[in-house]
PDB file of C-alpha atoms in Angstrom:
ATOM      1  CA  UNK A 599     -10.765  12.673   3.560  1.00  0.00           C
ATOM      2  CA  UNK A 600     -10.677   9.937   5.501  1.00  0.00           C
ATOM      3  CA  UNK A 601      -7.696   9.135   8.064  1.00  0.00           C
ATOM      4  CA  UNK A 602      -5.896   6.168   9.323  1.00  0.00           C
ATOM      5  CA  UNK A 603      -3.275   6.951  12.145  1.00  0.00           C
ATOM      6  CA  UNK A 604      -0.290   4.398  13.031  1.00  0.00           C
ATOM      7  CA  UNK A 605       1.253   4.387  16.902  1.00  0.00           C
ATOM      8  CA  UNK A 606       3.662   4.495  17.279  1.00  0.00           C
ATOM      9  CA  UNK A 607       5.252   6.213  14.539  1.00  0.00           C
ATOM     10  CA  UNK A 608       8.788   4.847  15.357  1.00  0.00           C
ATOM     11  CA  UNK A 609      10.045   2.706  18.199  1.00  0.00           C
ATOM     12  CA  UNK A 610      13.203   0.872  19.324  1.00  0.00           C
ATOM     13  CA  UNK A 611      13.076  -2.376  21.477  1.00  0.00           C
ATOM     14  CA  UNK A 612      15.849  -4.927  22.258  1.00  0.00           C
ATOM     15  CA  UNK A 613      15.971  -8.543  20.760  1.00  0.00           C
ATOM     16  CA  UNK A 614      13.458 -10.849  22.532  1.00  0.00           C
ATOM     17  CA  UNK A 615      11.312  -8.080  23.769  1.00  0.00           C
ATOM     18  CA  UNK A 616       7.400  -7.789  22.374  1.00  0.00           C
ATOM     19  CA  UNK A 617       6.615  -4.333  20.514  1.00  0.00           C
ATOM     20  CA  UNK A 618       2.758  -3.401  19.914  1.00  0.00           C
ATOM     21  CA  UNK A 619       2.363  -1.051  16.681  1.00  0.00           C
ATOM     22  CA  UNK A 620      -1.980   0.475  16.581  1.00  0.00           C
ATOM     23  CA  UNK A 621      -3.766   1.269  13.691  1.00  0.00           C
ATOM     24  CA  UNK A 622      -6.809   3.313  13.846  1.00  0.00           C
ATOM     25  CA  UNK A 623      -9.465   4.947  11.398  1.00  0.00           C
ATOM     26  CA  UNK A 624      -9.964   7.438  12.657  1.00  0.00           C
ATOM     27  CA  UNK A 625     -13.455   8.358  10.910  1.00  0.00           C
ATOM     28  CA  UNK A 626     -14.928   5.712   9.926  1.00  0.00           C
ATOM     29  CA  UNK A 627     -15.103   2.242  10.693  1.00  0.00           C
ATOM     30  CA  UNK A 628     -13.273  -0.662   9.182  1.00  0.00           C
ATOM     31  CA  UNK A 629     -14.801  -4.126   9.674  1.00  0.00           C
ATOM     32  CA  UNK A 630     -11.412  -5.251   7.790  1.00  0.00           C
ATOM     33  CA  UNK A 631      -7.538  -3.933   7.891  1.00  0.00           C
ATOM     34  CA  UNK A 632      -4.835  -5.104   6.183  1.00  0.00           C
ATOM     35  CA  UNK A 633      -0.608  -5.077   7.799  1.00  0.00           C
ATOM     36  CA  UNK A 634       2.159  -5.173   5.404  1.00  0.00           C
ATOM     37  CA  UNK A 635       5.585  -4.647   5.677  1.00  0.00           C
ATOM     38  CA  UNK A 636       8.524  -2.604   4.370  1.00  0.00           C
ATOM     39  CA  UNK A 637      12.299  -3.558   4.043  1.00  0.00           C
ATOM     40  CA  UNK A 638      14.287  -0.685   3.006  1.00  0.00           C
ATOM     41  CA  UNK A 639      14.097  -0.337  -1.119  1.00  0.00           C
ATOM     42  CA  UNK A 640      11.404  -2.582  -1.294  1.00  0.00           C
ATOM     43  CA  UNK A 641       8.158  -2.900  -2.030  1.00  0.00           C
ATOM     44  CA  UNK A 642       5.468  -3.688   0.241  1.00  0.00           C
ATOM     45  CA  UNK A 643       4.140  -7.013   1.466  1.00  0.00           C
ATOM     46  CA  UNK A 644       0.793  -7.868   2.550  1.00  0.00           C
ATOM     47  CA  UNK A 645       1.426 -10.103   5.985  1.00  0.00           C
ATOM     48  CA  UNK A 646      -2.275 -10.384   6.730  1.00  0.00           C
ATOM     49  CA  UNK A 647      -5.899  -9.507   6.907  1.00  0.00           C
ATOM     50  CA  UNK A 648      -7.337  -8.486  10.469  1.00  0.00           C
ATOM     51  CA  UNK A 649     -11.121  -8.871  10.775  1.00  0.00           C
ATOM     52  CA  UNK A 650     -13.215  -7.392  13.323  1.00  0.00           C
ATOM     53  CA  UNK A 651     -14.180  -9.829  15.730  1.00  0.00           C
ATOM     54  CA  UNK A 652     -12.904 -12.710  14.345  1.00  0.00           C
ATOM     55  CA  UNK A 653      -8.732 -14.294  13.497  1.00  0.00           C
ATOM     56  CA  UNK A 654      -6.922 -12.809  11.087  1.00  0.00           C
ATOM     57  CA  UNK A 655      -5.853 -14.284   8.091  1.00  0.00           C
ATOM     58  CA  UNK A 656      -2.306 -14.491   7.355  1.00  0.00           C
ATOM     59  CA  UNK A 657      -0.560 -14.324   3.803  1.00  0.00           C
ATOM     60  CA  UNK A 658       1.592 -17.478   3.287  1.00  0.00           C
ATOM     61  CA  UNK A 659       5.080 -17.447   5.038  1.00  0.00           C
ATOM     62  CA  UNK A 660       4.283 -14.949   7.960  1.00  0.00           C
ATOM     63  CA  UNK A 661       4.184 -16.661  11.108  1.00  0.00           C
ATOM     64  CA  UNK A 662       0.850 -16.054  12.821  1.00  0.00           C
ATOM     65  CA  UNK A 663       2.536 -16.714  15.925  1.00  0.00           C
ATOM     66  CA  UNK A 664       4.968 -14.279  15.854  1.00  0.00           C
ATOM     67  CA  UNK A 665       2.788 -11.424  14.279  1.00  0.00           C
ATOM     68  CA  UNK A 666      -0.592 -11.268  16.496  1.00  0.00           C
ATOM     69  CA  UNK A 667      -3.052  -9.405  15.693  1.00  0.00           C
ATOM     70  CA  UNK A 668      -6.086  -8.133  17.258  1.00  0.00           C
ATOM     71  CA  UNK A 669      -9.451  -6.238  15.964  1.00  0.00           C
ATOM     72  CA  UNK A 670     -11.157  -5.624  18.726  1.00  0.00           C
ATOM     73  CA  UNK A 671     -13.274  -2.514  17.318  1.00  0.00           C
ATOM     74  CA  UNK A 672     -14.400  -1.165  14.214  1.00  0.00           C
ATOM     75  CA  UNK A 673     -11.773   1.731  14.398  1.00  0.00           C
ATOM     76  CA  UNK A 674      -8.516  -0.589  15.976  1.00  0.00           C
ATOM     77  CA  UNK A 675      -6.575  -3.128  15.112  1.00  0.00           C
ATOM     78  CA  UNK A 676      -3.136  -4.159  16.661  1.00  0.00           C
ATOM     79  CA  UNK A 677      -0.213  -5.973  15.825  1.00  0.00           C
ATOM     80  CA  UNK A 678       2.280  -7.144  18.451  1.00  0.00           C
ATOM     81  CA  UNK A 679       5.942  -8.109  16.887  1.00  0.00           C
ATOM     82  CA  UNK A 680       6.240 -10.962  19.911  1.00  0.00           C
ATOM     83  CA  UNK A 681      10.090 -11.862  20.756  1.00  0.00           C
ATOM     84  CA  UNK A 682      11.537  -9.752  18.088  1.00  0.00           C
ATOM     85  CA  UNK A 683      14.561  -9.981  16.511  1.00  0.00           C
ATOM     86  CA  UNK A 684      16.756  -7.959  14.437  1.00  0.00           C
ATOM     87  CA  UNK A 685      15.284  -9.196  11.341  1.00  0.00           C
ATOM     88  CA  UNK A 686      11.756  -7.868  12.335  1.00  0.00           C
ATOM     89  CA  UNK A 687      13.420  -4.662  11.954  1.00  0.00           C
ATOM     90  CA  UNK A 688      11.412  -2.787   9.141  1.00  0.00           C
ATOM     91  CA  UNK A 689       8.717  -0.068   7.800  1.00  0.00           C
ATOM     92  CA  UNK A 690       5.385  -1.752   8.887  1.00  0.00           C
ATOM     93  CA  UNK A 691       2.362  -0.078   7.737  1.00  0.00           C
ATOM     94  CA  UNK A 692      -1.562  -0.649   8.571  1.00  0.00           C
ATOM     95  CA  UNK A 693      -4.321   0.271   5.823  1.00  0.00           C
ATOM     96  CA  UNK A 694      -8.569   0.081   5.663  1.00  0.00           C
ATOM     97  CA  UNK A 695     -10.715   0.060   2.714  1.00  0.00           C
ATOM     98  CA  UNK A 696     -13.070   2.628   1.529  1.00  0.00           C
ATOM     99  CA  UNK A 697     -16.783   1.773   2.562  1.00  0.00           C
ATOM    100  CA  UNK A 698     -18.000   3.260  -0.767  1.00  0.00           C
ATOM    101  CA  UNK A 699     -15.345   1.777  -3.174  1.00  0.00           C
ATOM    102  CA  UNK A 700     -11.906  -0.212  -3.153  1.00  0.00           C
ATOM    103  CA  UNK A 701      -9.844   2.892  -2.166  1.00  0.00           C
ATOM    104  CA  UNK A 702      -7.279   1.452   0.388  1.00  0.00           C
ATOM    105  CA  UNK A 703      -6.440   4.384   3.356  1.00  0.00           C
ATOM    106  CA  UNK A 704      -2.924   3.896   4.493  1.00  0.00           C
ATOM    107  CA  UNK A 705      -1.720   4.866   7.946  1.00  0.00           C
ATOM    108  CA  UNK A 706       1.640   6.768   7.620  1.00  0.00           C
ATOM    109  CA  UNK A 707       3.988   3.347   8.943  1.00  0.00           C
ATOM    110  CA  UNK A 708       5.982   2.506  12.056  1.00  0.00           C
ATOM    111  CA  UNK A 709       9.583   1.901  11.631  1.00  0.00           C
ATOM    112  CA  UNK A 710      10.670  -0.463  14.100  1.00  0.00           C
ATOM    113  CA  UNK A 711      14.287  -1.228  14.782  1.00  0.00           C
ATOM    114  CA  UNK A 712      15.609  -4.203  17.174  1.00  0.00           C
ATOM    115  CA  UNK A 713      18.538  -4.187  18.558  1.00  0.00           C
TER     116      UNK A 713
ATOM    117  CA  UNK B1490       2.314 -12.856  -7.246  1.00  0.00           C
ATOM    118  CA  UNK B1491       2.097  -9.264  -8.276  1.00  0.00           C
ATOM    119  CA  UNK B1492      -0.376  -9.256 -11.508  1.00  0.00           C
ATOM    120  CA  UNK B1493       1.561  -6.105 -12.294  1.00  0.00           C
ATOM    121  CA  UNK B1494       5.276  -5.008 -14.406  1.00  0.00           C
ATOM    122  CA  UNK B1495       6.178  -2.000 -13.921  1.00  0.00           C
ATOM    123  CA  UNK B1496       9.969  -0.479 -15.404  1.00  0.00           C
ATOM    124  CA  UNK B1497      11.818   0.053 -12.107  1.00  0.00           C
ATOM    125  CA  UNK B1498      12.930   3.466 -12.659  1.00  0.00           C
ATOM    126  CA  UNK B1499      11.979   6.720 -14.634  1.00  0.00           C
ATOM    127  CA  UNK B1500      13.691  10.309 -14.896  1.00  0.00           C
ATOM    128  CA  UNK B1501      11.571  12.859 -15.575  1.00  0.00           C
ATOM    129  CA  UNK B1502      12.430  16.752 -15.987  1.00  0.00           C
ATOM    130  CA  UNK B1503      10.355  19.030 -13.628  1.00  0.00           C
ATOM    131  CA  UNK B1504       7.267  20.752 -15.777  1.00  0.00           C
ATOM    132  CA  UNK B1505       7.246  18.024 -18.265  1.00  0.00           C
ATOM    133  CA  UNK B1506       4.789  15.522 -18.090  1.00  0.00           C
ATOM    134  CA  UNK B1507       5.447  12.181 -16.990  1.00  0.00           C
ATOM    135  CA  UNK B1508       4.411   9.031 -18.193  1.00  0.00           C
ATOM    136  CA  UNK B1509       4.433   5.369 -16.475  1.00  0.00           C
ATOM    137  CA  UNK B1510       3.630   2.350 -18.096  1.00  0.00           C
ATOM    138  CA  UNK B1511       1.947  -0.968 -16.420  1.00  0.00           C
ATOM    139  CA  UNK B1512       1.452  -3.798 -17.732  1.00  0.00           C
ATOM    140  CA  UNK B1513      -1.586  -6.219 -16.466  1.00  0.00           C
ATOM    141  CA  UNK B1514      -1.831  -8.638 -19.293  1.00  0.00           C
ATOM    142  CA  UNK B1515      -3.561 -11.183 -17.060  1.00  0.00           C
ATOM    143  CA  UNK B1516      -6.283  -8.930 -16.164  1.00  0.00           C
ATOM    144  CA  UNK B1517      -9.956 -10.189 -15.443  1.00  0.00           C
ATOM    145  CA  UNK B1518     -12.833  -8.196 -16.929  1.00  0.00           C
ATOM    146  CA  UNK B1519     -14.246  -7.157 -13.736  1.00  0.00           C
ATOM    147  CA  UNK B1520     -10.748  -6.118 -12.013  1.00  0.00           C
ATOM    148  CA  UNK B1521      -9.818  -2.388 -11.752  1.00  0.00           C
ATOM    149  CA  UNK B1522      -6.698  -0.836 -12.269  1.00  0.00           C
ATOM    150  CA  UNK B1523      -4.955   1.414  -9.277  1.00  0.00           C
ATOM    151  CA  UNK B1524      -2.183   3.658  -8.940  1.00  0.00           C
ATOM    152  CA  UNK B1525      -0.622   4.599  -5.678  1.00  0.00           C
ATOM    153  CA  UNK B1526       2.594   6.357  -4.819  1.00  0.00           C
ATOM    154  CA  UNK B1527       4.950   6.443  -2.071  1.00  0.00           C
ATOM    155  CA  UNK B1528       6.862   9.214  -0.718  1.00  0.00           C
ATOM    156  CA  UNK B1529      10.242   8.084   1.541  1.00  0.00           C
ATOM    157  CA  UNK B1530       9.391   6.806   4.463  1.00  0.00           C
ATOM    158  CA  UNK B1531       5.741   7.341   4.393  1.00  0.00           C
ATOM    159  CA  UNK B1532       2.493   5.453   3.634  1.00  0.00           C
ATOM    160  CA  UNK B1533       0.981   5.144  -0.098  1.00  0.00           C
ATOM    161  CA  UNK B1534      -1.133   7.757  -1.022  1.00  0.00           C
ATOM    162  CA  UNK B1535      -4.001   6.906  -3.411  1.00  0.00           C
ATOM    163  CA  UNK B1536      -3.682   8.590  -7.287  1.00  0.00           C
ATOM    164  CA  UNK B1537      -6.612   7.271  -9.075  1.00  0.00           C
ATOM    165  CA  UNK B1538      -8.266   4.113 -10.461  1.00  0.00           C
ATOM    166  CA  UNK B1539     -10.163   2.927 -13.475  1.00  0.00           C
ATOM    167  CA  UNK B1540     -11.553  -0.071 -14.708  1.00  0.00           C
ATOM    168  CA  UNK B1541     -12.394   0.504 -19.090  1.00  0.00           C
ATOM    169  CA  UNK B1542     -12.554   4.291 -19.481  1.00  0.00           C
ATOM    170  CA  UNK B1543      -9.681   6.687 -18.777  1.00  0.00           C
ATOM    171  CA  UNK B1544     -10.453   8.705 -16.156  1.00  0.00           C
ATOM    172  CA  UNK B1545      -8.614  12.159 -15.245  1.00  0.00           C
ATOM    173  CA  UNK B1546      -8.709  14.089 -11.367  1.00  0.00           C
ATOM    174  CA  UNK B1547      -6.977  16.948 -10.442  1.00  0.00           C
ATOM    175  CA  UNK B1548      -3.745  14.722  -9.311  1.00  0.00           C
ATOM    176  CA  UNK B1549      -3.078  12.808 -13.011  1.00  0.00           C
ATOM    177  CA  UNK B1550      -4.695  10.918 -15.478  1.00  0.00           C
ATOM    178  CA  UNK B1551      -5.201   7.247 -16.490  1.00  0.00           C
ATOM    179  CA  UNK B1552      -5.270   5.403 -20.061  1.00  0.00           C
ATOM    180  CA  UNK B1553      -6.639   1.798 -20.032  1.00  0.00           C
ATOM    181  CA  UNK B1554      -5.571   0.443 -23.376  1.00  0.00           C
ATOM    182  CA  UNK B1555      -8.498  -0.878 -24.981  1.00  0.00           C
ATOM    183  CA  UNK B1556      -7.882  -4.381 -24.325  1.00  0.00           C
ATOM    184  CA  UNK B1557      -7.102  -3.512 -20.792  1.00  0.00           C
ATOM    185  CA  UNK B1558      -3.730  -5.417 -20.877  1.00  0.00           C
ATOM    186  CA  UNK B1559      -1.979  -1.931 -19.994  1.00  0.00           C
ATOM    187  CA  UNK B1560      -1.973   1.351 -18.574  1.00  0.00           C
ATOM    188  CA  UNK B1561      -0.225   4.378 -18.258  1.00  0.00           C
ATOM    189  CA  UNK B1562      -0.514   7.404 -15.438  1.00  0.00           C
ATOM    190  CA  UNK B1563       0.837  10.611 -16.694  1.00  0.00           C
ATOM    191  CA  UNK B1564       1.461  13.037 -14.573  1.00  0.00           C
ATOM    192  CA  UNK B1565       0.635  16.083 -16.504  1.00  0.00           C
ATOM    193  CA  UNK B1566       3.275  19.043 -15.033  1.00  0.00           C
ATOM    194  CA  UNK B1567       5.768  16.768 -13.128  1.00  0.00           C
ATOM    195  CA  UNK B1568       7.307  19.174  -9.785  1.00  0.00           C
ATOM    196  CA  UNK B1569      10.220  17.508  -7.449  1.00  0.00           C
ATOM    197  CA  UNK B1570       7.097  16.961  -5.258  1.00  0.00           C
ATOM    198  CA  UNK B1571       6.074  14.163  -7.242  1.00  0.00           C
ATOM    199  CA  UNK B1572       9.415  12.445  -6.622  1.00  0.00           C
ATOM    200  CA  UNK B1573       8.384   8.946  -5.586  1.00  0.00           C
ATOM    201  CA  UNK B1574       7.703   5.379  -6.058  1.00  0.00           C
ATOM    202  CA  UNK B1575       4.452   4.510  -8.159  1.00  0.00           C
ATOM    203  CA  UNK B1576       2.646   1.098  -7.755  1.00  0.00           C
ATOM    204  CA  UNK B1577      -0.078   0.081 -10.633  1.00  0.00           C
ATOM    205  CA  UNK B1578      -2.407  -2.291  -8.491  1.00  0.00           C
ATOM    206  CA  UNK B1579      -4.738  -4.677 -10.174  1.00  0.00           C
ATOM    207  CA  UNK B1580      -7.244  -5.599  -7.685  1.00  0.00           C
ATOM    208  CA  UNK B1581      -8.121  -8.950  -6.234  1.00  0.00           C
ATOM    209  CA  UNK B1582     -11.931  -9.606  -6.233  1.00  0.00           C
ATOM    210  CA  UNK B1583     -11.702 -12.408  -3.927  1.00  0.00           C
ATOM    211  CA  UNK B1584     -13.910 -10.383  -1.429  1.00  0.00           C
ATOM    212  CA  UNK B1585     -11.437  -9.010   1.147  1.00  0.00           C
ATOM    213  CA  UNK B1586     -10.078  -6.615  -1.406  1.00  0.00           C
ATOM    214  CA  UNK B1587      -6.223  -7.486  -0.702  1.00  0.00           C
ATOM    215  CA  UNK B1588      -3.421  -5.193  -2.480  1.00  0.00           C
ATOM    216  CA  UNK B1589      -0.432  -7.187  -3.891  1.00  0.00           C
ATOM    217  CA  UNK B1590       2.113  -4.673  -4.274  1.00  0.00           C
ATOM    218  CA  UNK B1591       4.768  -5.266  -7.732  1.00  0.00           C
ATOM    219  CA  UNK B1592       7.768  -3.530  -7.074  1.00  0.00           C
ATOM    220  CA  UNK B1593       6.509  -0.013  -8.716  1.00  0.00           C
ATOM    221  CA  UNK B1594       8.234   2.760 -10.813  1.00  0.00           C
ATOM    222  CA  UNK B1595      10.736   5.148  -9.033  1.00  0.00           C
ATOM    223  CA  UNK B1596      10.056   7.892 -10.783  1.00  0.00           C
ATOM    224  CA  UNK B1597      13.305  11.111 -10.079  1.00  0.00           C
ATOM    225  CA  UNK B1598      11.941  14.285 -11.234  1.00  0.00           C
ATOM    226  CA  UNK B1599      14.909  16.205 -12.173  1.00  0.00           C
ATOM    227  CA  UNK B1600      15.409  20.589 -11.577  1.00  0.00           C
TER     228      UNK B1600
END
């Protein structure tokens, strides 16, 4: 079935540093991602909507500033945690719809910690 | 808002079949219903979805009530594999196809 990878899978950065987490399909194309994220015993929260080509759209609250996103090609799409802080530590995770239905594939999450 | 209520937490002895409600009592006639679960630490992993009928794959089935207010995903021959949290999804038709997660069932399947 299809795939979507996450890298990387875990990282570690200090406070005030920028951390850049991928998410690929890796076969087949997706004109649209979605980026959510993951606090421990939670459930998880959409931040935003990357669109190939074009801005993202961000779910109310997360600040577009601080959570850019790129989709550069039908199989990419990056978010970069910029000047992170402790707080951004958590379980983000990237998924891409189905092109024949509403099936969501979900990459397998990056846990990033800030220290 | 999640359209979804879910109980937050289910045993469920191993071999037994287990059952997990969701409520979606604001459902709109064209939204489907879909189940997900979530193993620790790992991404959701796609169960199966409906929209009127029940439908049945080789993972579990579904039962729409016939108003479509509800559901339930039984798990027919539960094994400490299937030791997770479940998420009933009702999906958004606004055109991007957007999730919104409720806080799902953690279901413990017990030796």
């Amino acid at each position: 079935g299809a795939v979507v990878s996450q890298h990387p899978s875990w990282v570690i950065c200090k406070s005030g540093t920028s951390v850049k987490i991928e998410c690929r399909s890796l076969d087949f194309q997706a004109t649209t991602m979605f980026w959510y994220r993951q606090f421990p015993k939670q459930s998880l929260m959409l931040m935003a909507t990357s669109n190939e080509g074009s801005k993202a759209t961000y779910e109310q609250g997360v600040e577009k500033d601080k959570f850019l996103i790129n989709h550069a090609s039908l199989t990419l799409s990056t978010l970069t945690v910029t000047s992170a802080h402790p707080e951004d530590s958590s379980f983000y995770i990237c998924s891409a719809p189905s092109q024949a239905g509403y099936e969501q594939y979900f990459g397998p999450g990056t846990r990033l910690t800030v220290t | 808002d999640a359209k979804t209520t879910q109980p937050t937490s289910m045993d469920c002895a191993e071999g037994r079949a287990a059952n997990l409600p969701c409520n979606h009592s604001t459902i709109s006639g064209n939204e489907y219903v879909y189940w997900y679960r979530q193993i620790h630490s790992q991404g959701p992993q796609y169960i199966i979805h409906g929209l009127k009928n029940n439908e049945t794959n080789e993972m579990a089935s579904l039962i729409i009530t016939e108003d479509r207010k509800s559901s339930t995903l039984i798990l027919p021959h539960a094994t400490l594999r299937d030791t997770a949290v479940y998420y009933c999804i009702v999906l958004t038709t606004s055109g991007t196809y957007k999730y919104i997660f409720g806080t799902g069932t953690r279901l413990k399947v017990l030796a």
